[in-house]
Amino acid sequence: MRKEKKTSKLPSECTTIIVGDKQTADGSRILARSSDFDAMMAINFEVHKDTDFGPKEFIAKDSAFRCPLPEKALGYTGLPDFQFPGEWGSAGFNSAGVGESSTETIFSSAKALQFDPYVPDGLAENCTYNIVLPYIHTAREGVERLGSLIEKYGSAEGFGIGFIDDKEVWYLENACGHHWLATRIPRGHYFVTGNQSRYRRYDPEDKENFLASKGLIEFAIEHGLYDPAQGEFDFHEAYSHDGKDAERDDTTYNYPRVWGLQAMFSPSLRNDVTKNTFPVFAKAEEKFTIPKLRTAFRFHYNGTEHDPYLHQNGKEPYRPVSIFRTTQTHIMQVRPDLPKEIGEITYVALGMADLGVFLPLYQGVKSFPKAYSKGNGHADDKSAYWRFRKVMTLGMVNYNKYAPIIKEAYDKLEAENDQRQKEMEEAYLKLYKKEPMKALDLLQDFSDTILNHALEVADDLVNELFTRLTYDIQQEYMFHGA
């Protein structure tokens, strides 16, 4: 009997990029994140329907957390790890058109945690998606619900979480056990973070752009985390870890990603990669597009001395954005001038983004091909996750030789999909007012076709790479002179 491969406990750490609508070429807004964990942890697409009879209580499968829930719940999609359906939802939109990305692992300072420690049975990263997204109707409401839950139950660990709708994007960072700060992302800026709390400024009088736990500044003053005599309140300085610890060195694990992405988007910035002086919000010198964000999530210091794949160096000190143990990367886009069914898209690349393909998941789609919901911790020929994972695994055997083959095929597929999306959306807009059901059928058929065709491309790549690898090995072990 085949035994399922057990997963190891690896750090769940990610990279987040958020873009205001005045920084995008088409006026859309973006909430995006890579989910970096364990390559053995297959991701399955999940669909929940609107209900008036939802669960009355959330009981976590992999932590001690539990809490009551409203029975009335919105439908929503998620991208959970195969072991935890109904948890670790990660990214998607609900039926009201609100999206959430949960979570970016961050770390509070040891000093802050002395006075307000994490709560072992409080909100952990596993639960913050599924107990919030089904019950909110705006991005701001998402912050308010999550914030109230943090204050009531406490946080079990550090996290940053984003919310997006057709009017704004919000991002929340927790500070310690029961405190937090959220900011509305400025429309004319972008925000980048990699496993660190990034917030600095907080104006408690500016309710339009800031939300926070009650007494956030007063708590910092009371416990010596902030001295008003030293100047304006700095959230990062008061509450966040920065520097070295037993698990991770920020100067090589976190700073380089922010430094590299800001250099990509804003070349005129002169950041020092060794110092955490990066602007919290920055302006890009060219407007953002979906292809540009795909490139950003594939970033690994390409072609430089710090490129681990070019130099086949698994011990490279600078942690790349795109790593092999990424389980999925999502780019959530809201185009408010379109019906939410097609105006809200989550582009998802299963596995490592650098050797993966981003596929569009429209908010109006009601189901996904079965292959996208059946992966587990052992490779197979049926699940989408493992069919894509096999491509990137073969590519990493000889990255410099095989990666170009993968990239060429996926670049072509993404370009074709981009064009097909434009054509489908034009047809949808002609239908949806007078024949809404036909429009939804059109959208569903399009989604099924796109997702199934991507699997065919991946299978062809596996065979092509396996053929080339077979030839290469034969050449290495010819023994023609024996």
CSV table of C-alpha atoms in Angstrom, one decimal:
chain,number,residue,atom,x,y,z
A,1,MET,CA,0.0,0.0,0.0
A,2,ARG,CA,1.3,3.4,-0.9
A,3,LYS,CA,2.1,5.5,2.1
A,4,GLU,CA,1.5,9.3,2.0
A,5,LYS,CA,4.6,11.4,2.5
A,6,LYS,CA,4.5,13.2,5.8
A,7,THR,CA,5.3,16.9,5.8
A,8,SER,CA,8.0,18.5,7.9
A,9,LYS,CA,7.4,21.6,10.0
A,10,LEU,CA,8.8,24.4,8.0
A,11,PRO,CA,8.4,28.2,8.5
A,12,SER,CA,5.3,29.6,7.0
A,13,GLU,CA,6.7,32.8,5.6
A,14,CYS,CA,5.7,34.9,2.6
A,15,THR,CA,6.1,38.1,0.5
A,16,THR,CA,3.3,40.6,0.1
A,17,ILE,CA,2.8,43.3,-2.6
A,18,ILE,CA,-0.1,45.8,-2.5
A,19,VAL,CA,-0.8,48.4,-5.2
A,20,GLY,CA,-3.1,51.4,-5.1
A,21,ASP,CA,-5.3,52.1,-8.1
A,22,LYS,CA,-3.4,55.2,-9.2
A,23,GLN,CA,-0.3,53.1,-9.5
A,24,THR,CA,-1.8,50.6,-12.0
A,25,ALA,CA,-2.0,51.0,-15.7
A,26,ASP,CA,-5.7,50.1,-15.9
A,27,GLY,CA,-6.9,51.8,-12.6
A,28,SER,CA,-7.3,48.5,-10.8
A,29,ARG,CA,-6.1,47.8,-7.3
A,30,ILE,CA,-4.0,44.8,-6.3
A,31,LEU,CA,-3.5,42.6,-3.2
A,32,ALA,CA,-0.9,39.9,-3.8
A,33,ARG,CA,1.2,37.4,-1.8
A,34,SER,CA,3.3,34.3,-2.1
A,35,SER,CA,2.6,31.5,0.3
A,36,ASP,CA,5.9,30.0,1.2
A,37,PHE,CA,5.8,26.9,3.3
A,38,ASP,CA,6.4,23.2,2.3
A,39,ALA,CA,6.5,21.9,-1.2
A,40,MET,CA,5.0,18.6,0.0
A,41,MET,CA,1.9,20.5,1.2
A,42,ALA,CA,-0.5,20.4,-1.8
A,43,ILE,CA,-3.0,23.2,-2.2
A,44,ASN,CA,-6.6,22.5,-3.1
A,45,PHE,CA,-9.1,25.0,-4.5
A,46,GLU,CA,-12.1,25.3,-2.2
A,47,VAL,CA,-15.6,26.7,-2.9
A,48,HIS,CA,-18.2,27.6,-0.2
A,49,LYS,CA,-21.7,28.6,-0.9
A,50,ASP,CA,-23.9,31.3,0.7
A,51,THR,CA,-25.8,29.8,3.6
A,52,ASP,CA,-28.2,30.7,6.4
A,53,PHE,CA,-27.2,27.5,8.2
A,54,GLY,CA,-23.5,27.7,8.5
A,55,PRO,CA,-21.5,26.2,11.4
A,56,LYS,CA,-22.2,27.9,14.8
A,57,GLU,CA,-18.7,27.4,16.0
A,58,PHE,CA,-15.2,27.3,14.4
A,59,ILE,CA,-13.0,24.6,15.9
A,60,ALA,CA,-9.5,24.6,14.6
A,61,LYS,CA,-8.0,21.4,13.4
A,62,ASP,CA,-4.3,22.3,14.1
A,63,SER,CA,-4.5,24.7,17.1
A,64,ALA,CA,-6.5,25.1,20.3
A,65,PHE,CA,-8.5,28.0,18.9
A,66,ARG,CA,-12.3,28.0,18.8
A,67,CYS,CA,-15.0,30.7,18.6
A,68,PRO,CA,-18.7,31.1,17.9
A,69,LEU,CA,-19.8,32.0,14.3
A,70,PRO,CA,-22.9,33.6,12.8
A,71,GLU,CA,-25.0,31.0,11.1
A,72,LYS,CA,-25.5,33.3,8.1
A,73,ALA,CA,-22.4,33.2,6.0
A,74,LEU,CA,-21.4,34.5,2.5
A,75,GLY,CA,-20.0,32.1,-0.1
A,76,TYR,CA,-16.3,32.4,-0.7
A,77,THR,CA,-13.3,30.6,-2.3
A,78,GLY,CA,-10.1,29.5,-0.6
A,79,LEU,CA,-6.7,27.9,-1.2
A,80,PRO,CA,-6.2,25.6,1.8
A,81,ASP,CA,-3.5,23.1,2.5
A,82,PHE,CA,-4.9,19.6,1.7
A,83,GLN,CA,-4.7,18.6,5.4
A,84,PHE,CA,-6.9,21.4,6.6
A,85,PRO,CA,-10.1,21.9,4.6
A,86,GLY,CA,-12.0,24.8,6.0
A,87,GLU,CA,-8.8,26.3,7.5
A,88,TRP,CA,-5.8,28.2,6.1
A,89,GLY,CA,-8.1,29.6,3.4
A,90,SER,CA,-5.2,31.9,2.3
A,91,ALA,CA,-6.8,33.9,-0.6
A,92,GLY,CA,-10.0,34.5,-2.4
A,93,PHE,CA,-13.2,36.6,-2.7
A,94,ASN,CA,-16.6,36.3,-1.1
A,95,SER,CA,-19.9,36.6,-2.8
A,96,ALA,CA,-20.2,40.3,-1.7
A,97,GLY,CA,-17.0,41.0,-3.7
A,98,VAL,CA,-14.6,41.4,-0.8
A,99,GLY,CA,-11.2,39.7,-1.0
A,100,GLU,CA,-8.8,38.7,1.7
A,101,SER,CA,-5.1,37.5,1.8
A,102,SER,CA,-4.1,35.7,5.0
A,103,THR,CA,-1.4,35.8,6.2
A,104,GLU,CA,2.1,37.3,6.1
A,105,THR,CA,4.1,36.0,9.0
A,106,ILE,CA,5.6,38.8,11.1
A,107,PHE,CA,7.3,39.0,14.5
A,108,SER,CA,6.7,41.2,17.5
A,109,SER,CA,9.6,42.4,19.7
A,110,ALA,CA,10.5,40.3,22.8
A,111,LYS,CA,10.0,43.5,24.9
A,112,ALA,CA,6.4,44.1,23.7
A,113,LEU,CA,5.6,40.4,24.2
A,114,GLN,CA,6.7,40.7,27.8
A,115,PHE,CA,3.8,43.0,28.6
A,116,ASP,CA,1.2,41.5,26.2
A,117,PRO,CA,2.3,38.0,25.2
A,118,TYR,CA,0.9,35.8,22.5
A,119,VAL,CA,-2.1,33.7,23.6
A,120,PRO,CA,-1.4,30.0,22.8
A,121,ASP,CA,-5.1,29.3,22.1
A,122,GLY,CA,-5.8,32.6,20.4
A,123,LEU,CA,-6.0,33.5,16.7
A,124,ALA,CA,-3.3,31.7,14.8
A,125,GLU,CA,-2.6,32.1,11.1
A,126,ASN,CA,-4.7,29.0,10.4
A,127,CYS,CA,-8.0,30.5,11.3
A,128,THR,CA,-7.9,34.2,10.4
A,129,TYR,CA,-9.3,33.7,6.9
A,130,ASN,CA,-12.3,31.4,7.5
A,131,ILE,CA,-13.6,33.2,10.5
A,132,VAL,CA,-13.5,36.6,8.8
A,133,LEU,CA,-14.1,36.5,5.0
A,134,PRO,CA,-17.6,34.9,5.1
A,135,TYR,CA,-18.9,37.6,7.4
A,136,ILE,CA,-17.8,40.9,5.9
A,137,HIS,CA,-19.2,43.2,3.2
A,138,THR,CA,-16.3,45.7,2.8
A,139,ALA,CA,-12.6,45.7,3.2
A,140,ARG,CA,-12.8,48.1,6.2
A,141,GLU,CA,-15.4,45.7,7.8
A,142,GLY,CA,-12.8,43.0,7.4
A,143,VAL,CA,-10.3,45.0,9.4
A,144,GLU,CA,-12.8,45.8,12.1
A,145,ARG,CA,-14.0,42.2,12.5
A,146,LEU,CA,-10.4,40.8,12.6
A,147,GLY,CA,-9.3,43.5,15.0
A,148,SER,CA,-12.2,42.8,17.4
A,149,LEU,CA,-11.4,39.1,17.3
A,150,ILE,CA,-7.7,39.9,18.2
A,151,GLU,CA,-8.7,42.1,21.1
A,152,LYS,CA,-11.2,39.5,22.4
A,153,TYR,CA,-9.2,36.3,22.0
A,154,GLY,CA,-5.6,37.4,21.5
A,155,SER,CA,-3.2,36.5,18.8
A,156,ALA,CA,-1.3,33.2,19.0
A,157,GLU,CA,1.5,34.5,16.6
A,158,GLY,CA,2.4,37.5,14.5
A,159,PHE,CA,0.7,38.1,11.2
A,160,GLY,CA,-0.2,40.7,8.5
A,161,ILE,CA,-3.5,40.4,6.6
A,162,GLY,CA,-4.9,42.3,3.7
A,163,PHE,CA,-8.5,43.1,2.6
A,164,ILE,CA,-9.6,44.4,-0.8
A,165,ASP,CA,-12.9,45.6,-2.3
A,166,ASP,CA,-14.1,47.9,-5.1
A,167,LYS,CA,-13.2,51.0,-3.2
A,168,GLU,CA,-10.1,50.5,-1.2
A,169,VAL,CA,-7.4,48.1,0.2
A,170,TRP,CA,-6.5,47.7,3.9
A,171,TYR,CA,-3.6,45.9,5.5
A,172,LEU,CA,-3.5,45.0,9.2
A,173,GLU,CA,-0.4,44.1,11.3
A,174,ASN,CA,-0.8,42.8,14.8
A,175,ALA,CA,1.6,44.2,17.4
A,176,CYS,CA,1.6,41.6,20.2
A,177,GLY,CA,-1.1,39.6,22.0
A,178,HIS,CA,-4.0,42.0,21.8
A,179,HIS,CA,-2.9,45.1,19.9
A,180,TRP,CA,-2.9,45.9,16.1
A,181,LEU,CA,-2.7,48.6,13.5
A,182,ALA,CA,-4.3,48.8,10.1
A,183,THR,CA,-3.8,51.3,7.3
A,184,ARG,CA,-5.7,52.1,4.2
A,185,ILE,CA,-3.2,51.7,1.3
A,186,PRO,CA,-2.6,55.1,-0.4
A,187,ARG,CA,-4.1,55.1,-3.9
A,188,GLY,CA,-0.9,56.5,-5.4
A,189,HIS,CA,1.6,54.2,-3.7
A,190,TYR,CA,2.6,50.5,-3.4
A,191,PHE,CA,3.5,48.5,-0.4
A,192,VAL,CA,6.0,45.6,-0.1
A,193,THR,CA,6.8,43.5,2.9
A,194,GLY,CA,8.6,40.2,3.6
A,195,ASN,CA,8.0,38.7,7.0
A,196,GLN,CA,8.4,41.9,9.0
A,197,SER,CA,6.0,44.5,10.4
A,198,ARG,CA,6.6,47.5,8.2
A,199,TYR,CA,4.3,50.2,9.6
A,200,ARG,CA,5.7,53.3,11.1
A,201,ARG,CA,3.3,56.2,11.2
A,202,TYR,CA,-0.1,56.2,13.0
A,203,ASP,CA,-2.4,59.1,13.4
A,204,PRO,CA,-5.3,58.1,15.8
A,205,GLU,CA,-7.3,61.2,14.7
A,206,ASP,CA,-7.3,60.1,11.0
A,207,LYS,CA,-10.1,57.6,11.1
A,208,GLU,CA,-10.3,57.5,7.3
A,209,ASN,CA,-6.9,56.0,6.8
A,210,PHE,CA,-6.1,54.3,10.2
A,211,LEU,CA,-7.8,51.8,12.4
A,212,ALA,CA,-6.1,50.4,15.5
A,213,SER,CA,-6.7,48.6,18.8
A,214,LYS,CA,-7.8,50.9,21.7
A,215,GLY,CA,-4.9,52.4,23.6
A,216,LEU,CA,-2.2,51.3,21.1
A,217,ILE,CA,0.0,54.4,21.8
A,218,GLU,CA,-0.9,54.6,25.5
A,219,PHE,CA,0.1,51.0,26.0
A,220,ALA,CA,3.5,51.6,24.4
A,221,ILE,CA,4.1,54.7,26.6
A,222,GLU,CA,3.0,52.9,29.8
A,223,HIS,CA,5.4,50.0,29.2
A,224,GLY,CA,8.4,51.9,28.0
A,225,LEU,CA,8.0,50.8,24.4
A,226,TYR,CA,7.7,54.5,23.3
A,227,ASP,CA,8.9,57.7,24.8
A,228,PRO,CA,7.0,60.8,23.4
A,229,ALA,CA,10.0,63.0,24.3
A,230,GLN,CA,11.9,61.2,21.5
A,231,GLY,CA,9.6,62.2,18.8
A,232,GLU,CA,6.6,61.0,16.8
A,233,PHE,CA,5.2,57.5,17.6
A,234,ASP,CA,6.8,54.8,15.4
A,235,PHE,CA,4.8,51.5,15.4
A,236,HIS,CA,7.7,49.4,14.1
A,237,GLU,CA,10.1,50.8,16.7
A,238,ALA,CA,7.6,50.3,19.5
A,239,TYR,CA,6.3,46.8,18.7
A,240,SER,CA,8.3,45.0,16.1
A,241,HIS,CA,11.2,42.6,16.0
A,242,ASP,CA,14.1,43.8,13.9
A,243,GLY,CA,17.6,42.2,13.6
A,244,LYS,CA,18.7,38.7,14.4
A,245,ASP,CA,17.2,35.9,16.3
A,246,ALA,CA,17.6,32.1,16.6
A,247,GLU,CA,15.3,31.4,13.6
A,248,ARG,CA,15.9,34.1,11.1
A,249,ASP,CA,18.2,37.0,10.3
A,250,ASP,CA,16.2,39.9,9.0
A,251,THR,CA,19.2,41.4,7.3
A,252,THR,CA,19.5,38.5,4.9
A,253,TYR,CA,16.0,36.9,5.0
A,254,ASN,CA,13.7,40.0,4.9
A,255,TYR,CA,15.5,43.2,3.9
A,256,PRO,CA,16.8,41.9,0.6
A,257,ARG,CA,13.3,41.1,-0.7
A,258,VAL,CA,12.0,44.6,0.1
A,259,TRP,CA,15.3,46.1,-1.3
A,260,GLY,CA,15.1,44.0,-4.5
A,261,LEU,CA,11.4,44.7,-5.2
A,262,GLN,CA,11.6,48.4,-4.5
A,263,ALA,CA,14.7,48.6,-6.8
A,264,MET,CA,12.6,46.8,-9.5
A,265,PHE,CA,9.6,49.1,-9.1
A,266,SER,CA,11.4,52.4,-8.2
A,267,PRO,CA,15.0,52.3,-9.6
A,268,SER,CA,15.8,55.8,-8.4
A,269,LEU,CA,15.4,54.8,-4.8
A,270,ARG,CA,18.8,54.4,-3.2
A,271,ASN,CA,18.1,51.9,-0.4
A,272,ASP,CA,20.8,50.3,1.6
A,273,VAL,CA,20.1,46.5,1.7
A,274,THR,CA,21.7,46.2,5.2
A,275,LYS,CA,19.5,48.8,6.9
A,276,ASN,CA,15.8,48.9,7.5
A,277,THR,CA,15.3,52.4,6.2
A,278,PHE,CA,13.0,51.4,3.2
A,279,PRO,CA,10.0,53.6,2.7
A,280,VAL,CA,6.8,52.0,3.9
A,281,PHE,CA,4.9,53.3,0.9
A,282,ALA,CA,6.7,54.0,-2.4
A,283,LYS,CA,5.8,55.2,-5.9
A,284,ALA,CA,6.6,53.1,-8.9
A,285,GLU,CA,8.3,54.8,-11.9
A,286,GLU,CA,6.2,52.7,-14.3
A,287,LYS,CA,2.6,51.7,-13.8
A,288,PHE,CA,1.9,48.2,-12.5
A,289,THR,CA,0.4,45.5,-14.8
A,290,ILE,CA,-0.4,41.9,-14.1
A,291,PRO,CA,2.6,40.7,-16.2
A,292,LYS,CA,4.9,43.1,-14.1
A,293,LEU,CA,3.5,41.5,-10.9
A,294,ARG,CA,4.1,38.0,-12.2
A,295,THR,CA,7.7,39.0,-12.9
A,296,ALA,CA,8.0,40.4,-9.3
A,297,PHE,CA,6.9,37.2,-7.7
A,298,ARG,CA,9.4,35.3,-9.9
A,299,PHE,CA,12.2,37.4,-8.6
A,300,HIS,CA,15.4,35.7,-7.3
A,301,TYR,CA,18.1,38.4,-7.8
A,302,ASN,CA,18.1,37.2,-11.4
A,303,GLY,CA,21.5,37.1,-13.1
A,304,THR,CA,23.4,38.6,-10.1
A,305,GLU,CA,25.9,37.1,-7.7
A,306,HIS,CA,23.0,36.5,-5.3
A,307,ASP,CA,20.9,34.4,-7.8
A,308,PRO,CA,20.8,30.9,-6.1
A,309,TYR,CA,19.4,29.1,-9.1
A,310,LEU,CA,21.9,30.5,-11.6
A,311,HIS,CA,24.8,29.5,-9.3
A,312,GLN,CA,23.2,26.3,-8.0
A,313,ASN,CA,23.7,27.6,-4.5
A,314,GLY,CA,21.1,26.4,-2.0
A,315,LYS,CA,23.0,28.2,0.8
A,316,GLU,CA,22.7,31.7,-0.8
A,317,PRO,CA,22.3,34.1,2.2
A,318,TYR,CA,19.9,36.4,0.4
A,319,ARG,CA,16.4,34.8,0.5
A,320,PRO,CA,14.7,35.2,-2.9
A,321,VAL,CA,11.0,36.1,-3.4
A,322,SER,CA,10.5,32.9,-5.5
A,323,ILE,CA,11.5,29.8,-3.6
A,324,PHE,CA,10.9,26.1,-4.4
A,325,ARG,CA,8.8,25.5,-1.3
A,326,THR,CA,6.2,28.1,-2.2
A,327,THR,CA,2.9,26.3,-2.3
A,328,GLN,CA,1.0,29.0,-4.2
A,329,THR,CA,1.2,32.7,-5.2
A,330,HIS,CA,-1.9,34.8,-5.7
A,331,ILE,CA,-2.4,38.2,-7.3
A,332,MET,CA,-5.9,39.5,-6.4
A,333,GLN,CA,-7.1,42.2,-8.8
A,334,VAL,CA,-10.2,44.4,-8.5
A,335,ARG,CA,-11.4,46.4,-11.5
A,336,PRO,CA,-14.3,48.4,-10.1
A,337,ASP,CA,-15.6,49.6,-13.5
A,338,LEU,CA,-16.6,46.0,-14.3
A,339,PRO,CA,-19.2,43.6,-12.8
A,340,LYS,CA,-17.6,41.9,-9.9
A,341,GLU,CA,-18.0,38.5,-11.5
A,342,ILE,CA,-15.4,39.4,-14.0
A,343,GLY,CA,-13.9,42.5,-12.4
A,344,GLU,CA,-12.5,40.6,-9.5
A,345,ILE,CA,-9.8,38.0,-10.4
A,346,THR,CA,-7.4,35.9,-8.3
A,347,TYR,CA,-4.4,34.9,-10.5
A,348,VAL,CA,-3.0,31.8,-8.9
A,349,ALA,CA,0.3,30.0,-9.6
A,350,LEU,CA,0.5,26.6,-7.8
A,351,GLY,CA,4.0,25.8,-6.5
A,352,MET,CA,7.1,27.9,-7.2
A,353,ALA,CA,6.1,31.0,-9.2
A,354,ASP,CA,9.4,31.2,-11.1
A,355,LEU,CA,8.7,27.8,-12.7
A,356,GLY,CA,4.9,28.0,-12.5
A,357,VAL,CA,2.0,29.5,-14.5
A,358,PHE,CA,-0.5,32.1,-13.2
A,359,LEU,CA,-4.1,31.1,-14.0
A,360,PRO,CA,-7.1,33.5,-13.7
A,361,LEU,CA,-9.8,32.5,-11.1
A,362,TYR,CA,-12.8,34.8,-11.6
A,363,GLN,CA,-15.1,35.8,-8.7
A,364,GLY,CA,-18.2,34.6,-10.7
A,365,VAL,CA,-17.0,31.1,-11.2
A,366,LYS,CA,-18.9,28.5,-9.2
A,367,SER,CA,-16.6,25.5,-9.4
A,368,PHE,CA,-13.2,24.3,-10.6
A,369,PRO,CA,-12.1,21.1,-12.4
A,370,LYS,CA,-11.8,18.2,-9.9
A,371,ALA,CA,-8.0,18.0,-10.5
A,372,TYR,CA,-7.6,21.3,-8.6
A,373,SER,CA,-9.2,19.9,-5.4
A,374,LYS,CA,-7.6,16.5,-4.9
A,375,GLY,CA,-3.9,16.8,-4.1
A,376,ASN,CA,-2.3,15.5,-0.9
A,377,GLY,CA,1.2,14.9,0.4
A,378,HIS,CA,2.2,12.3,-2.1
A,379,ALA,CA,2.9,12.9,-5.8
A,380,ASP,CA,0.2,11.6,-8.3
A,381,ASP,CA,-0.9,11.9,-11.9
A,382,LYS,CA,-4.4,13.3,-11.1
A,383,SER,CA,-4.1,16.4,-9.0
A,384,ALA,CA,-3.3,19.8,-10.5
A,385,TYR,CA,-0.9,20.7,-7.7
A,386,TRP,CA,1.4,17.7,-8.4
A,387,ARG,CA,1.2,18.0,-12.1
A,388,PHE,CA,2.5,21.5,-11.9
A,389,ARG,CA,5.0,20.6,-9.1
A,390,LYS,CA,6.5,17.8,-11.3
A,391,VAL,CA,7.4,20.4,-13.9
A,392,MET,CA,9.3,22.6,-11.5
A,393,THR,CA,11.0,19.7,-9.7
A,394,LEU,CA,12.4,18.5,-13.0
A,395,GLY,CA,13.3,22.1,-13.9
A,396,MET,CA,15.3,22.4,-10.7
A,397,VAL,CA,17.4,19.3,-11.5
A,398,ASN,CA,19.3,21.5,-14.0
A,399,TYR,CA,17.9,25.0,-13.7
A,400,ASN,CA,20.1,26.7,-16.2
A,401,LYS,CA,19.3,24.1,-18.9
A,402,TYR,CA,15.7,23.2,-18.2
A,403,ALA,CA,14.2,26.4,-16.7
A,404,PRO,CA,14.2,28.3,-20.1
A,405,ILE,CA,12.1,25.5,-21.6
A,406,ILE,CA,9.5,25.9,-18.9
A,407,LYS,CA,9.5,29.6,-19.0
A,408,GLU,CA,9.0,29.7,-22.7
A,409,ALA,CA,6.0,27.4,-22.6
A,410,TYR,CA,4.4,29.3,-19.7
A,411,ASP,CA,5.1,32.7,-21.1
A,412,LYS,CA,3.3,31.7,-24.2
A,413,LEU,CA,0.4,30.2,-22.3
A,414,GLU,CA,0.0,33.3,-20.1
A,415,ALA,CA,0.0,35.6,-23.2
A,416,GLU,CA,-2.6,33.4,-24.8
A,417,ASN,CA,-4.7,33.4,-21.7
A,418,ASP,CA,-4.5,37.2,-21.4
A,419,GLN,CA,-5.9,37.5,-25.0
A,420,ARG,CA,-8.6,34.9,-24.3
A,421,GLN,CA,-9.6,36.8,-21.2
A,422,LYS,CA,-10.1,40.0,-23.2
A,423,GLU,CA,-12.3,38.2,-25.7
A,424,MET,CA,-14.3,36.4,-23.1
A,425,GLU,CA,-14.9,39.6,-21.1
A,426,GLU,CA,-16.1,41.4,-24.2
A,427,ALA,CA,-18.6,38.6,-24.8
A,428,TYR,CA,-19.7,38.5,-21.2
A,429,LEU,CA,-20.4,42.3,-21.1
A,430,LYS,CA,-22.7,41.9,-24.1
A,431,LEU,CA,-24.7,39.2,-22.3
A,432,TYR,CA,-24.8,39.8,-18.6
A,433,LYS,CA,-27.6,42.4,-18.4
A,434,LYS,CA,-30.1,40.8,-20.7
A,435,GLU,CA,-29.1,37.1,-20.3
A,436,PRO,CA,-27.2,36.9,-17.0
A,437,MET,CA,-27.4,33.1,-16.8
A,438,LYS,CA,-25.9,32.7,-20.2
A,439,ALA,CA,-23.1,35.1,-19.2
A,440,LEU,CA,-22.3,33.0,-16.1
A,441,ASP,CA,-22.3,29.8,-18.2
A,442,LEU,CA,-19.9,31.5,-20.6
A,443,LEU,CA,-17.6,32.5,-17.7
A,444,GLN,CA,-17.7,29.0,-16.2
A,445,ASP,CA,-17.0,27.3,-19.5
A,446,PHE,CA,-14.1,29.7,-20.1
A,447,SER,CA,-12.6,29.0,-16.6
A,448,ASP,CA,-12.9,25.2,-17.0
A,449,THR,CA,-11.2,25.4,-20.5
A,450,ILE,CA,-8.4,27.6,-19.3
A,451,LEU,CA,-7.6,25.5,-16.2
A,452,ASN,CA,-7.8,22.1,-18.0
A,453,HIS,CA,-5.6,23.3,-20.8
A,454,ALA,CA,-3.0,24.5,-18.3
A,455,LEU,CA,-2.8,20.9,-17.0
A,456,GLU,CA,-2.3,19.6,-20.6
A,457,VAL,CA,0.6,22.1,-21.1
A,458,ALA,CA,2.2,21.0,-17.8
A,459,ASP,CA,1.9,17.3,-18.7
A,460,ASP,CA,3.6,18.0,-22.1
A,461,LEU,CA,6.4,19.8,-20.3
A,462,VAL,CA,6.9,16.8,-17.9
A,463,ASN,CA,7.3,14.5,-20.9
A,464,GLU,CA,9.6,17.0,-22.7
A,465,LEU,CA,11.8,17.5,-19.6
A,466,PHE,CA,11.9,13.8,-18.8
A,467,THR,CA,13.0,13.0,-22.4
A,468,ARG,CA,15.8,15.5,-22.2
A,469,LEU,CA,16.8,14.3,-18.8
A,470,THR,CA,16.9,10.8,-20.0
A,471,TYR,CA,19.2,11.8,-22.9
A,472,ASP,CA,21.5,13.8,-20.5
A,473,ILE,CA,21.9,10.9,-18.1
A,474,GLN,CA,22.6,8.5,-21.0
A,475,GLN,CA,25.4,10.9,-22.2
A,476,GLU,CA,26.8,11.0,-18.7
A,477,TYR,CA,26.9,7.2,-18.2
A,478,MET,CA,27.6,6.0,-21.8
A,479,PHE,CA,30.4,3.6,-20.9
A,480,HIS,CA,31.0,3.4,-24.6
A,481,GLY,CA,34.7,2.4,-24.1
A,482,ALA,CA,34.1,-0.4,-21.6
